[in-house]
Structures are given as C-alpha cells and as structure tokens.
CSV table of C-alpha atoms in Angstrom, one decimal:
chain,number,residue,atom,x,y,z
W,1,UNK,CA,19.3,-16.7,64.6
W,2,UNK,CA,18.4,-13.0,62.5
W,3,UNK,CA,20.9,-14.0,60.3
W,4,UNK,CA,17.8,-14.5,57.7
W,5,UNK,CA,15.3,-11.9,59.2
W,6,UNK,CA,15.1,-8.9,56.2
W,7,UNK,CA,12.2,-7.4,57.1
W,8,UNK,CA,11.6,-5.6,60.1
W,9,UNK,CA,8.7,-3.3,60.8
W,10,UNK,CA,8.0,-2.1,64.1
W,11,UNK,CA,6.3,1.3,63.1
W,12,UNK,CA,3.6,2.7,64.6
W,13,UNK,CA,4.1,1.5,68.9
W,14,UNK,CA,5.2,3.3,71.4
W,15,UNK,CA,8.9,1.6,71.7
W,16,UNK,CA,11.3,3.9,73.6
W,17,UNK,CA,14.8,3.4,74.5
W,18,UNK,CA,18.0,2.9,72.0
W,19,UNK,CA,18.4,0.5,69.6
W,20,UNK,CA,19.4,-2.8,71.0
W,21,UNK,CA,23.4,-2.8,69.3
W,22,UNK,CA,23.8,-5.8,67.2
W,23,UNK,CA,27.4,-6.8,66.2
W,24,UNK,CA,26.3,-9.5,63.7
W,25,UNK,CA,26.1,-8.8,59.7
W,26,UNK,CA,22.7,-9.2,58.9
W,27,UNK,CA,20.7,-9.2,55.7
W,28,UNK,CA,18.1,-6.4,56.8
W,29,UNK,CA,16.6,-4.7,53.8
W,30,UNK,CA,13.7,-3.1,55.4
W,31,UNK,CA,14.2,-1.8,58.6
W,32,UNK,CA,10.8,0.2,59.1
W,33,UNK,CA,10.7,2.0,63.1
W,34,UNK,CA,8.8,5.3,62.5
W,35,UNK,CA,6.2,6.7,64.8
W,36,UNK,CA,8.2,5.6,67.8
W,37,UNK,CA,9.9,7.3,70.7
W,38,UNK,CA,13.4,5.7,70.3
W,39,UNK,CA,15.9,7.6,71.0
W,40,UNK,CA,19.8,7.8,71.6
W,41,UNK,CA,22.2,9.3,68.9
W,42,UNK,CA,22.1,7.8,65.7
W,43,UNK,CA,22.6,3.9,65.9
W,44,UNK,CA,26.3,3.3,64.9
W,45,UNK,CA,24.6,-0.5,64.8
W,46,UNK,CA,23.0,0.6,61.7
W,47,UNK,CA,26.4,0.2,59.4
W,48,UNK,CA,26.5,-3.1,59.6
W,49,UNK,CA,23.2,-3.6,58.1
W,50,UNK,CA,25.2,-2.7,54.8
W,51,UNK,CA,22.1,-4.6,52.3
W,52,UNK,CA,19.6,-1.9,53.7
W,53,UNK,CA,17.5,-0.1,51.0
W,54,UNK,CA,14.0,1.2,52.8
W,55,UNK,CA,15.3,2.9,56.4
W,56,UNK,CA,12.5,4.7,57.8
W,57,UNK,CA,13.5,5.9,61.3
W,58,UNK,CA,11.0,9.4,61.1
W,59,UNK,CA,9.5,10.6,64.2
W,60,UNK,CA,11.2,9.8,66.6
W,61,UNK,CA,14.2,11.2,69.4
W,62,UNK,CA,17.4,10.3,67.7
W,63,UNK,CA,20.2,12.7,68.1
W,64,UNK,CA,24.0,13.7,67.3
W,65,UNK,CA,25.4,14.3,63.9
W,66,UNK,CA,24.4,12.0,60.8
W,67,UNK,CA,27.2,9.7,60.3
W,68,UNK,CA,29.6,9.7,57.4
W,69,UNK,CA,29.1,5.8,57.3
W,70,UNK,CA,25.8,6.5,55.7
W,71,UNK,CA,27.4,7.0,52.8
W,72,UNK,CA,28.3,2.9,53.0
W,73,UNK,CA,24.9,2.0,52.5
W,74,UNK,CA,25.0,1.9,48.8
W,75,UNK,CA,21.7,0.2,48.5
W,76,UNK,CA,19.8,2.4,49.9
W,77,UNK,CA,17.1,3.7,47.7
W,78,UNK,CA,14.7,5.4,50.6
W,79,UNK,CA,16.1,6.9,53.6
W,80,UNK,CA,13.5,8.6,55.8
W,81,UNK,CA,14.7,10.4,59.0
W,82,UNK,CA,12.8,13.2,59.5
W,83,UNK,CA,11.6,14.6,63.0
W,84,UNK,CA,14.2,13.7,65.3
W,85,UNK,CA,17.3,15.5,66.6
W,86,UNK,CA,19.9,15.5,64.6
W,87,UNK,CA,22.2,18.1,63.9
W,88,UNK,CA,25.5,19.1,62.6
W,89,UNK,CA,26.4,19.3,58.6
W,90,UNK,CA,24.7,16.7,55.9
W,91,UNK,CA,28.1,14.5,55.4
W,92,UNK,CA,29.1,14.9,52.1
W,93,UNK,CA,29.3,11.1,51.9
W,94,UNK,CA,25.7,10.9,51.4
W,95,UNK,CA,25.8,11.7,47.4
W,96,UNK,CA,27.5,8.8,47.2
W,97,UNK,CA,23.5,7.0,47.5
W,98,UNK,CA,23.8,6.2,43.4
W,99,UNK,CA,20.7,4.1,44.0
W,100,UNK,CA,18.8,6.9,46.2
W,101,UNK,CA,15.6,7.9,44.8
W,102,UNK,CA,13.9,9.1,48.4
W,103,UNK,CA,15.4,11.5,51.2
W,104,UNK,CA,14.2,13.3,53.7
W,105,UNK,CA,15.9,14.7,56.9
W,106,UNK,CA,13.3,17.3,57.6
W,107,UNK,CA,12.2,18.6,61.2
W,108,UNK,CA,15.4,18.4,62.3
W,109,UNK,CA,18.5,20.8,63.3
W,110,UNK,CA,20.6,20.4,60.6
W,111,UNK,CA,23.0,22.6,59.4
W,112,UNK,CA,25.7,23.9,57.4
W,113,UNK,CA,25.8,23.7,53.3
W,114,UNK,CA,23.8,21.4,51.3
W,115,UNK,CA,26.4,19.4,50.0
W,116,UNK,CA,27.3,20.6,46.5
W,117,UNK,CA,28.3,17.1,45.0
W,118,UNK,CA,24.0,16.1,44.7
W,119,UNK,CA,24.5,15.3,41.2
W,120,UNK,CA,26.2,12.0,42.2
W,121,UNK,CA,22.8,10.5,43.2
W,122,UNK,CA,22.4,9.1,39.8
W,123,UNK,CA,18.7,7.7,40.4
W,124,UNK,CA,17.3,11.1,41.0
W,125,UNK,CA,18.2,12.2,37.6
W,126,UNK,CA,15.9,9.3,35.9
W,127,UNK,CA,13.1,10.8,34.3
W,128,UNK,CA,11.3,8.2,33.2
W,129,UNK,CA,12.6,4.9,35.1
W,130,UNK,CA,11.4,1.8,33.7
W,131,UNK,CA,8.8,1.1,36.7
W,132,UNK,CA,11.9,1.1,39.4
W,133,UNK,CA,9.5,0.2,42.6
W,134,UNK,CA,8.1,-2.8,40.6
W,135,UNK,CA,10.8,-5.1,41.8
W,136,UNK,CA,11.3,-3.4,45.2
W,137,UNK,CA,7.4,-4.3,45.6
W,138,UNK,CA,7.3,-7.8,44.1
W,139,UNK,CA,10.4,-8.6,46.6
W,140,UNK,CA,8.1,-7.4,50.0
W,141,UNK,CA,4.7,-8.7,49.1
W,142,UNK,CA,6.7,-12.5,48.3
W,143,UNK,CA,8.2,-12.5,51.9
W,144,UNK,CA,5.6,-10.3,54.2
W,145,UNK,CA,2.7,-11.6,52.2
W,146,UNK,CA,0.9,-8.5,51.9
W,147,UNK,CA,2.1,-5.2,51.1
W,148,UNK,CA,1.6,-2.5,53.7
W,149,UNK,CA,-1.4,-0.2,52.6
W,150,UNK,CA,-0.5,3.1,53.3
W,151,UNK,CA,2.8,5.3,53.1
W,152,UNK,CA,2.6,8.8,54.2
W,153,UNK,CA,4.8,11.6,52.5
W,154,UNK,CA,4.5,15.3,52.7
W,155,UNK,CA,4.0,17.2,49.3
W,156,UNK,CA,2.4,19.9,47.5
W,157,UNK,CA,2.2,21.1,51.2
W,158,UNK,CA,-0.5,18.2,51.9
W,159,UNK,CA,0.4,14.9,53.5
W,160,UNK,CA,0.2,12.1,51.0
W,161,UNK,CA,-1.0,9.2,51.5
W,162,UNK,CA,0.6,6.5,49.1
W,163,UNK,CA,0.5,2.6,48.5
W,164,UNK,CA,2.8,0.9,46.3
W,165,UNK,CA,3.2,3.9,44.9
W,166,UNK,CA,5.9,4.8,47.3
W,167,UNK,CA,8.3,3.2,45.5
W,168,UNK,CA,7.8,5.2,42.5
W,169,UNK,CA,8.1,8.7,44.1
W,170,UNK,CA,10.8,10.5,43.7
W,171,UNK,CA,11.5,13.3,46.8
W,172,UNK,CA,13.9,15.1,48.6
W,173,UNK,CA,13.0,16.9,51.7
W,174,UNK,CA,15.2,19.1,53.6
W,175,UNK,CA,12.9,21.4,55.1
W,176,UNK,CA,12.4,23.2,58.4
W,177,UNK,CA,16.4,22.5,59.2
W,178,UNK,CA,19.0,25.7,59.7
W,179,UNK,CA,21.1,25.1,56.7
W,180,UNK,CA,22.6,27.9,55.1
W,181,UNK,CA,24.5,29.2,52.1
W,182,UNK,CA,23.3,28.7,48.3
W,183,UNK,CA,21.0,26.4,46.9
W,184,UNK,CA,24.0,23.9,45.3
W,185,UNK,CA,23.9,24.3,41.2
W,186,UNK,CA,24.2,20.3,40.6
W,187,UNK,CA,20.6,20.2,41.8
W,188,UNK,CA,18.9,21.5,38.5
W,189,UNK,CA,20.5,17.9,37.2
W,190,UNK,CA,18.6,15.5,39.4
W,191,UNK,CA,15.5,15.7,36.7
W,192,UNK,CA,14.2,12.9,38.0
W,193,UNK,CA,13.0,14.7,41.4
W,194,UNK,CA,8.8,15.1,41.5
W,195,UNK,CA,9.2,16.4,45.3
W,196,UNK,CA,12.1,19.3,46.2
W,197,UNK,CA,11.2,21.1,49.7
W,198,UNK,CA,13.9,23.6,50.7
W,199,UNK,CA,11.4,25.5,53.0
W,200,UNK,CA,11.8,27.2,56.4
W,201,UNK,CA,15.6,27.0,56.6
W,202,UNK,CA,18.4,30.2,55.8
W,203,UNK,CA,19.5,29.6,52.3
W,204,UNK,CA,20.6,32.5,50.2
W,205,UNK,CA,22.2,33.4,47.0
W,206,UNK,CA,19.6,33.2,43.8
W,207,UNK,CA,17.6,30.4,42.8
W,208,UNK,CA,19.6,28.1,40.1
W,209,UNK,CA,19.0,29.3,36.3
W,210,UNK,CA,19.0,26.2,34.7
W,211,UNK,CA,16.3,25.2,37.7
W,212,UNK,CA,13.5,24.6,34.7
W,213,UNK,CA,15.9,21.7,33.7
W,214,UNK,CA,14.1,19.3,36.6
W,215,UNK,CA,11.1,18.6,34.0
W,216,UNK,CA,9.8,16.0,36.3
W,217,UNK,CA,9.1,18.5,39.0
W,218,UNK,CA,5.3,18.5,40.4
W,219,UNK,CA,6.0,20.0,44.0
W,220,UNK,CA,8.6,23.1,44.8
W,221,UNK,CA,8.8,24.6,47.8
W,222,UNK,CA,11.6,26.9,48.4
W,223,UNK,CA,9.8,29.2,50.9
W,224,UNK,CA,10.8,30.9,54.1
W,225,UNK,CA,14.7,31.5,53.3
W,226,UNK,CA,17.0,34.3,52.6
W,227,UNK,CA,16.6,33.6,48.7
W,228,UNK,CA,17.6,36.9,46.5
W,229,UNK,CA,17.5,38.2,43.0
W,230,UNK,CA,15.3,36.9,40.1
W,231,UNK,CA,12.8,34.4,39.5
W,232,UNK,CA,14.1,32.4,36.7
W,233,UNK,CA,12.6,32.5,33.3
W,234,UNK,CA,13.2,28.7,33.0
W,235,UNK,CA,10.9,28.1,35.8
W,236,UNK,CA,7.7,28.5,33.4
W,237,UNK,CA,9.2,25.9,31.4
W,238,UNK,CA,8.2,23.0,34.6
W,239,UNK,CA,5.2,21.8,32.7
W,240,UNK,CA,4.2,19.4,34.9
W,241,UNK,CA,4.9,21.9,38.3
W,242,UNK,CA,1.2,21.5,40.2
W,243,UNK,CA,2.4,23.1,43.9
W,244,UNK,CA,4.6,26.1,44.0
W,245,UNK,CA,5.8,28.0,46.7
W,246,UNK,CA,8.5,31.0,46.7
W,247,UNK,CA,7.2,33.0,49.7
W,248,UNK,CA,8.7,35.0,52.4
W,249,UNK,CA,12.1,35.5,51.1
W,250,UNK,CA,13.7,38.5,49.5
W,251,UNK,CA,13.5,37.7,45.4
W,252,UNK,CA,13.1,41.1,42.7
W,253,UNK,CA,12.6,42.0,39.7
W,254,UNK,CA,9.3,40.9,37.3
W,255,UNK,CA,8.1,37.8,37.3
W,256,UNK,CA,8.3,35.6,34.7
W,257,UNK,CA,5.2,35.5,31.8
W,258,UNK,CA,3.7,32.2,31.3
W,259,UNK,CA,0.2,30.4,31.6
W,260,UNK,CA,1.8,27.9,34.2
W,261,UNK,CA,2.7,30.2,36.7
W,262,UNK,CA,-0.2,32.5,36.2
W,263,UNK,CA,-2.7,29.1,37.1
W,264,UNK,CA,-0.4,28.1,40.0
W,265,UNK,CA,-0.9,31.9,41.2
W,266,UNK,CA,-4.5,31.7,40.7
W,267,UNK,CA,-4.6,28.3,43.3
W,268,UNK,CA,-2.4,29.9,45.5
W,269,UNK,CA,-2.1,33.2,45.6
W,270,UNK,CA,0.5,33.0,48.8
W,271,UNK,CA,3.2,32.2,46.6
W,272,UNK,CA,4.8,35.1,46.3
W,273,UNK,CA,3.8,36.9,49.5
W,274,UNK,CA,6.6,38.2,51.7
W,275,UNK,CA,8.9,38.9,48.7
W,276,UNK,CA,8.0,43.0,48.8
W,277,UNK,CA,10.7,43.2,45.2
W,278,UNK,CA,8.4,41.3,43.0
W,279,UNK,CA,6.6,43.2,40.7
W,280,UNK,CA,4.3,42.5,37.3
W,281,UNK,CA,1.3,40.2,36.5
W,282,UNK,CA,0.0,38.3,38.0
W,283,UNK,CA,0.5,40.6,41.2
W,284,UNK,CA,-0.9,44.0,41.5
W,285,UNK,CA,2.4,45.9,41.5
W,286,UNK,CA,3.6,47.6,38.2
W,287,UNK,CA,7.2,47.0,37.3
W,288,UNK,CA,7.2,50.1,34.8
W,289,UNK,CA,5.6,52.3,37.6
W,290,UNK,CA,8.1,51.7,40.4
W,291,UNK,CA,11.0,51.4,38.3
W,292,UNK,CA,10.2,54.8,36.4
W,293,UNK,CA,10.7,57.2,39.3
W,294,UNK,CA,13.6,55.5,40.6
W,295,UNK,CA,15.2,55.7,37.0
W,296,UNK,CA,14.2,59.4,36.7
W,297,UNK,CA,15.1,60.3,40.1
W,298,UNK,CA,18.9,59.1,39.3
W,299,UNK,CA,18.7,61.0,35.9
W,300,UNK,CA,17.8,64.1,37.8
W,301,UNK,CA,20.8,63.1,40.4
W,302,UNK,CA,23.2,63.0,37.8
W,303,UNK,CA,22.3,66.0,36.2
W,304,UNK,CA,21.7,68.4,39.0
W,305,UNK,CA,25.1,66.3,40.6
W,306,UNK,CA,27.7,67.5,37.5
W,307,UNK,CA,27.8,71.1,37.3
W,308,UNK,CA,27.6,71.1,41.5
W,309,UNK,CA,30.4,68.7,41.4
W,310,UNK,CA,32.7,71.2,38.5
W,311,UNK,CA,31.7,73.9,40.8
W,312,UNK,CA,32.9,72.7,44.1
W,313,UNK,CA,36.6,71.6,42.2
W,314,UNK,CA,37.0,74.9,40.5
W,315,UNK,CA,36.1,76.5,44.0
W,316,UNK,CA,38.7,74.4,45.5
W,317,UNK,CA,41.7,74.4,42.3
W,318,UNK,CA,41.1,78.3,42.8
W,319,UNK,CA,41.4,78.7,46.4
W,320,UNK,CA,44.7,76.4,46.6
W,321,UNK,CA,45.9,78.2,43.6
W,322,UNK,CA,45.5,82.0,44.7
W,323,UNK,CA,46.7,80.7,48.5
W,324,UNK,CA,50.3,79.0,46.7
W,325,UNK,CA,50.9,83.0,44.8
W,326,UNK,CA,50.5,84.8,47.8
W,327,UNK,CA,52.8,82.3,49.9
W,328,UNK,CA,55.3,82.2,47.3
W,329,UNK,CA,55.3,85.9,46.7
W,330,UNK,CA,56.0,86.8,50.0
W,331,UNK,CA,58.3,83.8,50.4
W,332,UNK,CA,60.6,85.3,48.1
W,333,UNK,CA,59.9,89.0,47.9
W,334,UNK,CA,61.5,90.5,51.1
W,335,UNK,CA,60.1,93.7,50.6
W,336,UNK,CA,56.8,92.7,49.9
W,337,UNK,CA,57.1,90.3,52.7
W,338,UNK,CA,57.9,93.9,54.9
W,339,UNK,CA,55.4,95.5,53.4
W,340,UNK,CA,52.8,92.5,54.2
W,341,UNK,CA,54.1,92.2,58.4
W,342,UNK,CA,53.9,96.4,58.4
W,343,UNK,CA,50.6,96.6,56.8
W,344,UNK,CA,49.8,94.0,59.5
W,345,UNK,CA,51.0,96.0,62.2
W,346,UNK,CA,49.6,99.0,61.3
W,347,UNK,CA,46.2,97.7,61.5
W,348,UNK,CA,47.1,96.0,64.6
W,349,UNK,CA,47.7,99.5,66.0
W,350,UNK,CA,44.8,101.0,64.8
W,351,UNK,CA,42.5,99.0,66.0
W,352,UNK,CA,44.1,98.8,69.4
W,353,UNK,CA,44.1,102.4,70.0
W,354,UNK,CA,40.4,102.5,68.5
W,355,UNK,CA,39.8,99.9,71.2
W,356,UNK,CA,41.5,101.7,73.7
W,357,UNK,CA,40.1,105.2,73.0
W,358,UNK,CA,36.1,103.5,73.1
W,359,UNK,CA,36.2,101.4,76.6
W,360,UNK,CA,38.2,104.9,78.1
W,361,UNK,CA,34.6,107.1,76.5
W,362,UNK,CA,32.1,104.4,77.5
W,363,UNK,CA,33.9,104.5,81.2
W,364,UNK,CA,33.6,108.1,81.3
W,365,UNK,CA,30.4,108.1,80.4
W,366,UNK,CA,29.0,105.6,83.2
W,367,UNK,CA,30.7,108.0,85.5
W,368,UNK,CA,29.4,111.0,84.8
W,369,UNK,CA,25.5,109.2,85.0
C-alpha cells in the first residue's frame, strides 16, 4: 500500500522509538525525520529504500557505525545526519555518492581517517552546475504541492536558513567528530564545495597546498585541530572565501599577503588566535624580529661550538695517544718496565715510613700534654 508513497516528512514531532523495519522495496525519495528523538542504531531498513536522494535523519539518537550499504544509495544527492550517535570510521564506500552535492555527519563520534578517495564524489567538483536543484524542486512542489519554506544549514559559523535554495548549496560538514590523521589531498578537487567545516575534531599534518584550487569556496572552517606548518599561499587566491576560520591549532611561519585575507581578518580577528607560530600582518607579531635572534643565536652556536668541539678531540687524540707510548714502552722494554715497578716501590716506601714516622710524633706529642 507504500508502494507509491515518495515523500515522507515527519520532521519537527517528538516521535521516539526505532524505525518501524520495512522489508518491502519502496520508491521513497525524500525521507525527511529530523528534529525527532528516534533512536536505535542506524536503520538497516534504510537500504532498501535504494531511489533515496534527500535523507535528513539530523538530531536525533541514532547509534552504532554508519553502514557500508550507504554507499548503495547512488541517488543520493543530500544526506544529513548530524547530531546523533554514531561512531566508528566514515566507510569508505561513501565516495562512491557520484551524485552527492550535501553531507554532513557533524555532532557525532566519529572517527578514524577521512576517507582519502573524496574525489570520487563527482558533483562536488561542479563549479558552476547548470541550476542542479531546479529539477529536484520542480519534482517536490508537483507531488507535495508546496515546497517546504525553510531549510536550516550551519555556515559561515551562523545557522542558515534556506528555501529552495537548499538544493543549490554545496556543503560538507564533518565537524565536532574525533577524526584524526591528515586532511585527505583529493579534497582541494571537489571545487564545487561553498561549505567545508573540519572544526573541533584531531586532524593533523598541514593544510593541502593546492587548497586555493576549491574557487567556489565561501565558508572554511578548519579550526580547533592539531593542524601544523604553513598557511598556504594559494589560500589568498579563494576570491569568493567570505568566513574563515584557522584558530586554535598549531600552524607557523608568515602569513600569507593578500587583500582577501587581510578583510576576512579585519571581520574576524579570531581567526588566527590559538596558533602562537603565526607571525606578520595582519597580526602584531614581526616575523623578521622573532626569526632574527633565533637565526643569530644559532650563528653564535656554531661559532663558539667549532673550536670547543677541535679542542675537546685534540684533548682526547692526545690523551689516548701519550697513554698507548707509555703502555707500549713498558710492554716491551723490560728494564724500563723495572725501572717503572721500582720507582713505584720506592715511593711506596717513602711515603709509608713518612706516614709511619708522623702518626709515631703526633702520638708522642698527645702524651707528653
């Protein structure tokens, strides 16, 4: 009797409970439940649902892993589950979402490696789509009748509010998760993305060179990681960057000149806090000043270290030198070698007797006082 039903919104209640498990093939395309408090591990139900493209299961109290059937859903082009429970890795099966153009698995506790294969989602990297939500919209408004007014998304650190707009916005979101290791390389080709948030997980390594490659870019938000190294000079080439945020992580060196970044700094002048390397406009901490002592210190280091260092290994040639001729001399010359044991023994008798003779006065003088 659902064999026809594609639309199925239920967002915005107060529905608890797991998902009711369904056997049947059905022809969902929408299956909107956010704002809820369902909950269970992640509705194995859910694969057979295989004409999906809009899931939005956000806020609420799934749990477990993410499936690697997810990666079956090839129509997906919006997949919204952030703030529940999950956990475990990001299945690598995921990039194989050619048709992908929104995800977001923030406010979770996910971990692991992003997966390094992103470039595979093929509608991220479309910088100027030929109006790809037109037919996404066109297709909801003819069944529900009137489009749902207002989509929420978070971006340029601001909660967005969106209408059929939505369908236009290109995002990923993987913040406030506990994924590690390096921000994958195949990311800087997804120029297509508006919306990247990394923030508030453990990534490290250095931020990709070729990162001012994602033209499209409007919101970046790599904050509260473990990132290192450099900014990248390609970064001031993101004309169309209006939110940035590279805070509280442990990135060197000068930053990179360039009117873009100096006018992001002046809107936000957080964006570089916590990251105690940086030097050079537009902060207040001269690159050529800290750099200078440092570099003079080492000359002085080296200079003051070479003679100290030809001193110490003559010392030492010397003494192992002089030690091996007096060893061999008396090694094989036996009457120096007698010479050396009487000398030896002389003095040994010496100062015995001297020893001898003083404790015998210093007695004789406590006895006679």
């Amino acid at each position: 009797m659902f064999w026809n039903l594609v639309v199925l919104d239920l967002s915005d209640n107060l529905f608890m409970g797991g998902l009711p498990r369904c056997s049947q093939k059905l022809n969902l395309v929408f299956l909107i439940l956010n704002h809820n408090k369902f909950s269970g591990k992640f509705p194995s139900s859910l694969k057979n649902y295989s004409s999906l493209a809009f899931m939005d299961l956000s806020v609420n109290s799934f749990y477990g892993t993410l499936p690697s059937w997810i990666g079956d859903l090839v129509y997906l082009r919006f997949l919204q589950l952030s703030h529940n429970f999950l956990c475990g890795d990001i299945p690598v099966t995921i990039t194989n979402l050619k048709r992908l153009r929104q995800l977001s698995l923030a406010g979770n506790s996910i971990s692991g490696v992003i997966p390094f294969s992103l470039s595979n989602l093929t509608a991220m990297t479309q910088k100027h789509p030929k109006k790809p939500g037109v037919d996404m919209f066109v297709w909801y408004t003819n069944r529900v009748g009137k489009f749902r007014e207002v989509w929420s998304i978070v971006m340029k650190r601001q909660e967005l509010k969106y209408g059929a707009r939505i369908f236009d916005v290109v995002s990923m979101d993987l913040s406030l998760n506990n994924l590690t290791g390096e921000i994958p390389y195949g990311i800087t080709s997804l120029n297509g993305l508006l919306n990247l948030n990394f923030s508030w997980n453990q990534l490290s390594g250095k931020i990709p060179d070729r990162i001012g490659a994602m033209e499209s870019l409007e919101s970046l938000d790599l904050s509260r990681n473990n990132l290192s190294g450099e900014i990248p000079t390609s970064l001031t080439d993101l004309t169309y960057l209006s939110s940035l945020d590279l805070s509280y992580n442990n990135l060197t060196g000068r930053i990179p000149p360039g009117r873009q970044l100096d006018t992001l700094y002046l809107e936000n002048q957080s964006i570089y806090t916590g990251n105690i390397g940086l030097c050079g406009p537009p902060l207040e901490r001269n690159c050529s000043r800290n750099n200078a002592p440092e570099h003079d210190n080492q000359q002085k280091i080296e200079k003051i270290s070479e003679p100290v260092l030809f001193f110490y290994f003559g010392l030492g040639s010397g003494f192992v030198a002089g030690l091996w001729v007096v060893f061999c001399t008396l090694l094989f010359k036996k009457a120096w070698r007698l010479a050396y044991f009487r000398l030896f023994d002389k003095l040994y008798d010496k100062a015995y007797v001297f020893l001898v003779v003083t404790w015998v006065r210093i007695n004789h003088k406590e006895t006679t006082t």
